Amino acid sequence: MASGASTEDEAVVEAHADEVYTLDDLQSVNDFQKGVLFARGYATFRELKTLTLEEIKALKGLGEDVAEALYQELRELESRAAEELERRKEEYLRFLKSLPDVTQSMAQRMIEAGLDSFEKLAKVTEDELIQIEGMGRAQARKILEGVEQRSEAC
């Protein structure tokens, strides 16, 4: 992760990478080597990412060249997952700002209040929305109507 990234940001990227990447996606290891990794308890991106290059090299059945390629591939996958997550965050922020009466600062407050995904926003109630600083009942209703209209259009 880039310097300045929080542990929470890193956890979100890892969780996202786990959703996107599986052992089958690894190009640097063959099926036998994937079996070796799985048998040793490394079934997810998150588990593999924790390994240092030296730890990967120490795994029997991989070899030094494969270990180095795997280590590099894991770093690249992490970077791609972070980029994709950032793209999704920006898309979601644009969506929030497209809702009635939602400014940049209100969108940020909504995200900080835990409404950080389409799924969470689709489940929020008016009473929950008005708990956000600066959010009135009329604005909450307009936002919910906007969310409902957009979900019907999809």
PDB file of C-alpha atoms in Angstrom:
ATOM      1  CA  MET A   1       0.000   0.000   0.000  1.00  0.00           C
ATOM      2  CA  ALA A   2       1.080   3.559  -0.503  1.00  0.00           C
ATOM      3  CA  SER A   3       2.551   5.272   2.506  1.00  0.00           C
ATOM      4  CA  GLY A   4      -0.018   7.102   4.576  1.00  0.00           C
ATOM      5  CA  ALA A   5      -2.643   4.401   4.024  1.00  0.00           C
ATOM      6  CA  SER A   6      -4.372   3.371   7.212  1.00  0.00           C
ATOM      7  CA  THR A   7      -4.585  -0.159   8.540  1.00  0.00           C
ATOM      8  CA  GLU A   8      -8.335   0.036   7.909  1.00  0.00           C
ATOM      9  CA  ASP A   9      -7.671   0.957   4.253  1.00  0.00           C
ATOM     10  CA  GLU A  10      -5.278  -1.982   3.944  1.00  0.00           C
ATOM     11  CA  ALA A  11      -7.889  -4.337   5.409  1.00  0.00           C
ATOM     12  CA  VAL A  12     -10.487  -3.082   2.927  1.00  0.00           C
ATOM     13  CA  VAL A  13      -8.084  -3.611   0.018  1.00  0.00           C
ATOM     14  CA  GLU A  14      -7.251  -7.121   1.251  1.00  0.00           C
ATOM     15  CA  ALA A  15     -10.928  -7.989   1.629  1.00  0.00           C
ATOM     16  CA  HIS A  16     -11.611  -6.628  -1.841  1.00  0.00           C
ATOM     17  CA  ALA A  17      -8.700  -8.608  -3.258  1.00  0.00           C
ATOM     18  CA  ASP A  18     -10.057 -11.753  -1.570  1.00  0.00           C
ATOM     19  CA  GLU A  19     -13.382 -11.129  -3.338  1.00  0.00           C
ATOM     20  CA  VAL A  20     -11.675 -10.657  -6.699  1.00  0.00           C
ATOM     21  CA  TYR A  21      -8.687 -13.023  -6.703  1.00  0.00           C
ATOM     22  CA  THR A  22      -8.440 -16.730  -5.946  1.00  0.00           C
ATOM     23  CA  LEU A  23      -5.619 -19.249  -6.203  1.00  0.00           C
ATOM     24  CA  ASP A  24      -6.910 -20.089  -9.670  1.00  0.00           C
ATOM     25  CA  ASP A  25      -6.062 -16.551 -10.799  1.00  0.00           C
ATOM     26  CA  LEU A  26      -2.368 -16.952  -9.996  1.00  0.00           C
ATOM     27  CA  GLN A  27      -0.330 -17.232 -13.177  1.00  0.00           C
ATOM     28  CA  SER A  28       3.059 -17.722 -11.542  1.00  0.00           C
ATOM     29  CA  VAL A  29       2.261 -21.140 -10.060  1.00  0.00           C
ATOM     30  CA  ASN A  30       0.994 -24.354 -11.644  1.00  0.00           C
ATOM     31  CA  ASP A  31      -1.864 -26.488 -10.329  1.00  0.00           C
ATOM     32  CA  PHE A  32       0.454 -28.683  -8.242  1.00  0.00           C
ATOM     33  CA  GLN A  33       2.020 -25.600  -6.642  1.00  0.00           C
ATOM     34  CA  LYS A  34      -1.431 -24.130  -5.976  1.00  0.00           C
ATOM     35  CA  GLY A  35      -2.216 -27.396  -4.186  1.00  0.00           C
ATOM     36  CA  VAL A  36       0.963 -26.987  -2.125  1.00  0.00           C
ATOM     37  CA  LEU A  37      -0.114 -23.487  -1.109  1.00  0.00           C
ATOM     38  CA  PHE A  38      -3.644 -24.618  -0.277  1.00  0.00           C
ATOM     39  CA  ALA A  39      -2.419 -27.616   1.729  1.00  0.00           C
ATOM     40  CA  ARG A  40      -0.243 -25.295   3.811  1.00  0.00           C
ATOM     41  CA  GLY A  41      -3.226 -23.107   4.666  1.00  0.00           C
ATOM     42  CA  TYR A  42      -2.789 -20.377   2.073  1.00  0.00           C
ATOM     43  CA  ALA A  43      -6.173 -20.394   0.358  1.00  0.00           C
ATOM     44  CA  THR A  44      -6.805 -16.650   0.029  1.00  0.00           C
ATOM     45  CA  PHE A  45      -5.012 -13.609  -1.227  1.00  0.00           C
ATOM     46  CA  ARG A  46      -4.975 -12.193   2.304  1.00  0.00           C
ATOM     47  CA  GLU A  47      -3.171 -15.257   3.657  1.00  0.00           C
ATOM     48  CA  LEU A  48      -0.626 -15.312   0.841  1.00  0.00           C
ATOM     49  CA  LYS A  49       0.009 -11.566   1.017  1.00  0.00           C
ATOM     50  CA  THR A  50       1.236 -11.888   4.591  1.00  0.00           C
ATOM     51  CA  LEU A  51       4.188 -13.993   3.462  1.00  0.00           C
ATOM     52  CA  THR A  52       7.565 -12.419   2.931  1.00  0.00           C
ATOM     53  CA  LEU A  53       9.658 -13.410  -0.059  1.00  0.00           C
ATOM     54  CA  GLU A  54      11.847 -15.481   2.255  1.00  0.00           C
ATOM     55  CA  GLU A  55       8.822 -17.320   3.653  1.00  0.00           C
ATOM     56  CA  ILE A  56       7.559 -18.099   0.159  1.00  0.00           C
ATOM     57  CA  LYS A  57      11.004 -19.351  -0.840  1.00  0.00           C
ATOM     58  CA  ALA A  58      10.987 -21.632   2.218  1.00  0.00           C
ATOM     59  CA  LEU A  59       7.804 -23.410   1.082  1.00  0.00           C
ATOM     60  CA  LYS A  60       8.744 -26.800  -0.270  1.00  0.00           C
ATOM     61  CA  GLY A  61       7.513 -27.531  -3.769  1.00  0.00           C
ATOM     62  CA  LEU A  62       7.781 -24.025  -5.200  1.00  0.00           C
ATOM     63  CA  GLY A  63      11.430 -23.321  -5.958  1.00  0.00           C
ATOM     64  CA  GLU A  64      13.192 -19.974  -5.809  1.00  0.00           C
ATOM     65  CA  ASP A  65      12.203 -18.689  -9.277  1.00  0.00           C
ATOM     66  CA  VAL A  66       8.533 -19.527  -8.741  1.00  0.00           C
ATOM     67  CA  ALA A  67       8.639 -18.018  -5.248  1.00  0.00           C
ATOM     68  CA  GLU A  68      10.010 -14.746  -6.613  1.00  0.00           C
ATOM     69  CA  ALA A  69       7.436 -14.685  -9.417  1.00  0.00           C
ATOM     70  CA  LEU A  70       4.627 -15.423  -6.955  1.00  0.00           C
ATOM     71  CA  TYR A  71       5.797 -12.701  -4.584  1.00  0.00           C
ATOM     72  CA  GLN A  72       5.863 -10.182  -7.443  1.00  0.00           C
ATOM     73  CA  GLU A  73       2.456 -11.295  -8.704  1.00  0.00           C
ATOM     74  CA  LEU A  74       0.947 -10.889  -5.231  1.00  0.00           C
ATOM     75  CA  ARG A  75       2.260  -7.314  -5.047  1.00  0.00           C
ATOM     76  CA  GLU A  76       0.790  -6.578  -8.491  1.00  0.00           C
ATOM     77  CA  LEU A  77      -2.579  -8.055  -7.545  1.00  0.00           C
ATOM     78  CA  GLU A  78      -2.606  -5.972  -4.385  1.00  0.00           C
ATOM     79  CA  SER A  79      -1.917  -2.858  -6.416  1.00  0.00           C
ATOM     80  CA  ARG A  80      -4.685  -3.703  -8.900  1.00  0.00           C
ATOM     81  CA  ALA A  81      -7.126  -4.377  -6.068  1.00  0.00           C
ATOM     82  CA  ALA A  82      -6.277  -1.007  -4.497  1.00  0.00           C
ATOM     83  CA  GLU A  83      -6.793   0.772  -7.825  1.00  0.00           C
ATOM     84  CA  GLU A  84     -10.123  -0.980  -8.403  1.00  0.00           C
ATOM     85  CA  LEU A  85     -11.280  -0.174  -4.890  1.00  0.00           C
ATOM     86  CA  GLU A  86     -10.341   3.491  -5.380  1.00  0.00           C
ATOM     87  CA  ARG A  87     -12.259   3.525  -8.669  1.00  0.00           C
ATOM     88  CA  ARG A  88     -15.324   2.066  -6.915  1.00  0.00           C
ATOM     89  CA  LYS A  89     -15.072   4.647  -4.116  1.00  0.00           C
ATOM     90  CA  GLU A  90     -14.963   7.478  -6.650  1.00  0.00           C
ATOM     91  CA  GLU A  91     -17.940   6.002  -8.538  1.00  0.00           C
ATOM     92  CA  TYR A  92     -19.905   5.715  -5.298  1.00  0.00           C
ATOM     93  CA  LEU A  93     -19.045   9.287  -4.299  1.00  0.00           C
ATOM     94  CA  ARG A  94     -20.258  10.525  -7.716  1.00  0.00           C
ATOM     95  CA  PHE A  95     -23.458   8.542  -7.196  1.00  0.00           C
ATOM     96  CA  LEU A  96     -24.046  10.080  -3.761  1.00  0.00           C
ATOM     97  CA  LYS A  97     -23.487  13.588  -5.125  1.00  0.00           C
ATOM     98  CA  SER A  98     -26.029  12.880  -7.890  1.00  0.00           C
ATOM     99  CA  LEU A  99     -28.753  12.346  -5.292  1.00  0.00           C
ATOM    100  CA  PRO A 100     -31.074  15.259  -4.453  1.00  0.00           C
ATOM    101  CA  ASP A 101     -29.571  17.776  -2.014  1.00  0.00           C
ATOM    102  CA  VAL A 102     -26.321  15.841  -1.491  1.00  0.00           C
ATOM    103  CA  THR A 103     -23.246  18.059  -1.558  1.00  0.00           C
ATOM    104  CA  GLN A 104     -19.634  16.897  -1.432  1.00  0.00           C
ATOM    105  CA  SER A 105     -19.502  17.494   2.323  1.00  0.00           C
ATOM    106  CA  MET A 106     -22.796  15.682   2.935  1.00  0.00           C
ATOM    107  CA  ALA A 107     -21.609  12.746   0.820  1.00  0.00           C
ATOM    108  CA  GLN A 108     -18.444  12.598   2.943  1.00  0.00           C
ATOM    109  CA  ARG A 109     -20.487  12.682   6.162  1.00  0.00           C
ATOM    110  CA  MET A 110     -22.700   9.885   4.842  1.00  0.00           C
ATOM    111  CA  ILE A 111     -19.647   7.754   4.085  1.00  0.00           C
ATOM    112  CA  GLU A 112     -18.111   8.540   7.482  1.00  0.00           C
ATOM    113  CA  ALA A 113     -21.421   7.487   9.084  1.00  0.00           C
ATOM    114  CA  GLY A 114     -21.000   4.053   7.533  1.00  0.00           C
ATOM    115  CA  LEU A 115     -22.991   4.455   4.326  1.00  0.00           C
ATOM    116  CA  ASP A 116     -19.964   3.493   2.283  1.00  0.00           C
ATOM    117  CA  SER A 117     -21.552   1.159  -0.258  1.00  0.00           C
ATOM    118  CA  PHE A 118     -24.565   0.889  -2.526  1.00  0.00           C
ATOM    119  CA  GLU A 119     -25.752  -2.087  -0.468  1.00  0.00           C
ATOM    120  CA  LYS A 120     -25.741  -0.142   2.807  1.00  0.00           C
ATOM    121  CA  LEU A 121     -27.383   2.880   1.231  1.00  0.00           C
ATOM    122  CA  ALA A 122     -30.169   0.693  -0.182  1.00  0.00           C
ATOM    123  CA  LYS A 123     -30.987  -0.556   3.343  1.00  0.00           C
ATOM    124  CA  VAL A 124     -30.782   2.727   5.258  1.00  0.00           C
ATOM    125  CA  THR A 125     -33.913   4.181   6.847  1.00  0.00           C
ATOM    126  CA  GLU A 126     -35.013   7.784   7.112  1.00  0.00           C
ATOM    127  CA  ASP A 127     -34.463   7.679  10.881  1.00  0.00           C
ATOM    128  CA  GLU A 128     -30.904   6.477  10.359  1.00  0.00           C
ATOM    129  CA  LEU A 129     -30.191   9.178   7.784  1.00  0.00           C
ATOM    130  CA  ILE A 130     -31.324  12.008  10.055  1.00  0.00           C
ATOM    131  CA  GLN A 131     -28.701  10.914  12.577  1.00  0.00           C
ATOM    132  CA  ILE A 132     -26.054  12.255  10.184  1.00  0.00           C
ATOM    133  CA  GLU A 133     -24.906  15.747  11.104  1.00  0.00           C
ATOM    134  CA  GLY A 134     -26.693  18.364   8.999  1.00  0.00           C
ATOM    135  CA  MET A 135     -29.291  15.945   7.608  1.00  0.00           C
ATOM    136  CA  GLY A 136     -32.923  16.918   8.016  1.00  0.00           C
ATOM    137  CA  ARG A 137     -35.972  14.757   7.569  1.00  0.00           C
ATOM    138  CA  ALA A 138     -36.977  16.404   4.264  1.00  0.00           C
ATOM    139  CA  GLN A 139     -33.490  15.895   2.852  1.00  0.00           C
ATOM    140  CA  ALA A 140     -33.449  12.282   4.054  1.00  0.00           C
ATOM    141  CA  ARG A 141     -36.763  11.646   2.266  1.00  0.00           C
ATOM    142  CA  LYS A 142     -35.440  13.167  -0.967  1.00  0.00           C
ATOM    143  CA  ILE A 143     -32.305  11.032  -0.775  1.00  0.00           C
ATOM    144  CA  LEU A 144     -34.297   7.852  -0.190  1.00  0.00           C
ATOM    145  CA  GLU A 145     -36.597   8.724  -3.092  1.00  0.00           C
ATOM    146  CA  GLY A 146     -33.544   9.289  -5.306  1.00  0.00           C
ATOM    147  CA  VAL A 147     -32.035   5.957  -4.268  1.00  0.00           C
ATOM    148  CA  GLU A 148     -35.339   4.191  -4.926  1.00  0.00           C
ATOM    149  CA  GLN A 149     -35.721   5.813  -8.364  1.00  0.00           C
ATOM    150  CA  ARG A 150     -32.204   4.826  -9.393  1.00  0.00           C
ATOM    151  CA  SER A 151     -32.590   1.258  -8.132  1.00  0.00           C
ATOM    152  CA  GLU A 152     -35.825   0.899 -10.118  1.00  0.00           C
ATOM    153  CA  ALA A 153     -34.023   2.144 -13.230  1.00  0.00           C
ATOM    154  CA  CYS A 154     -31.381  -0.568 -12.901  1.00  0.00           C
TER     155      CYS A 154
END
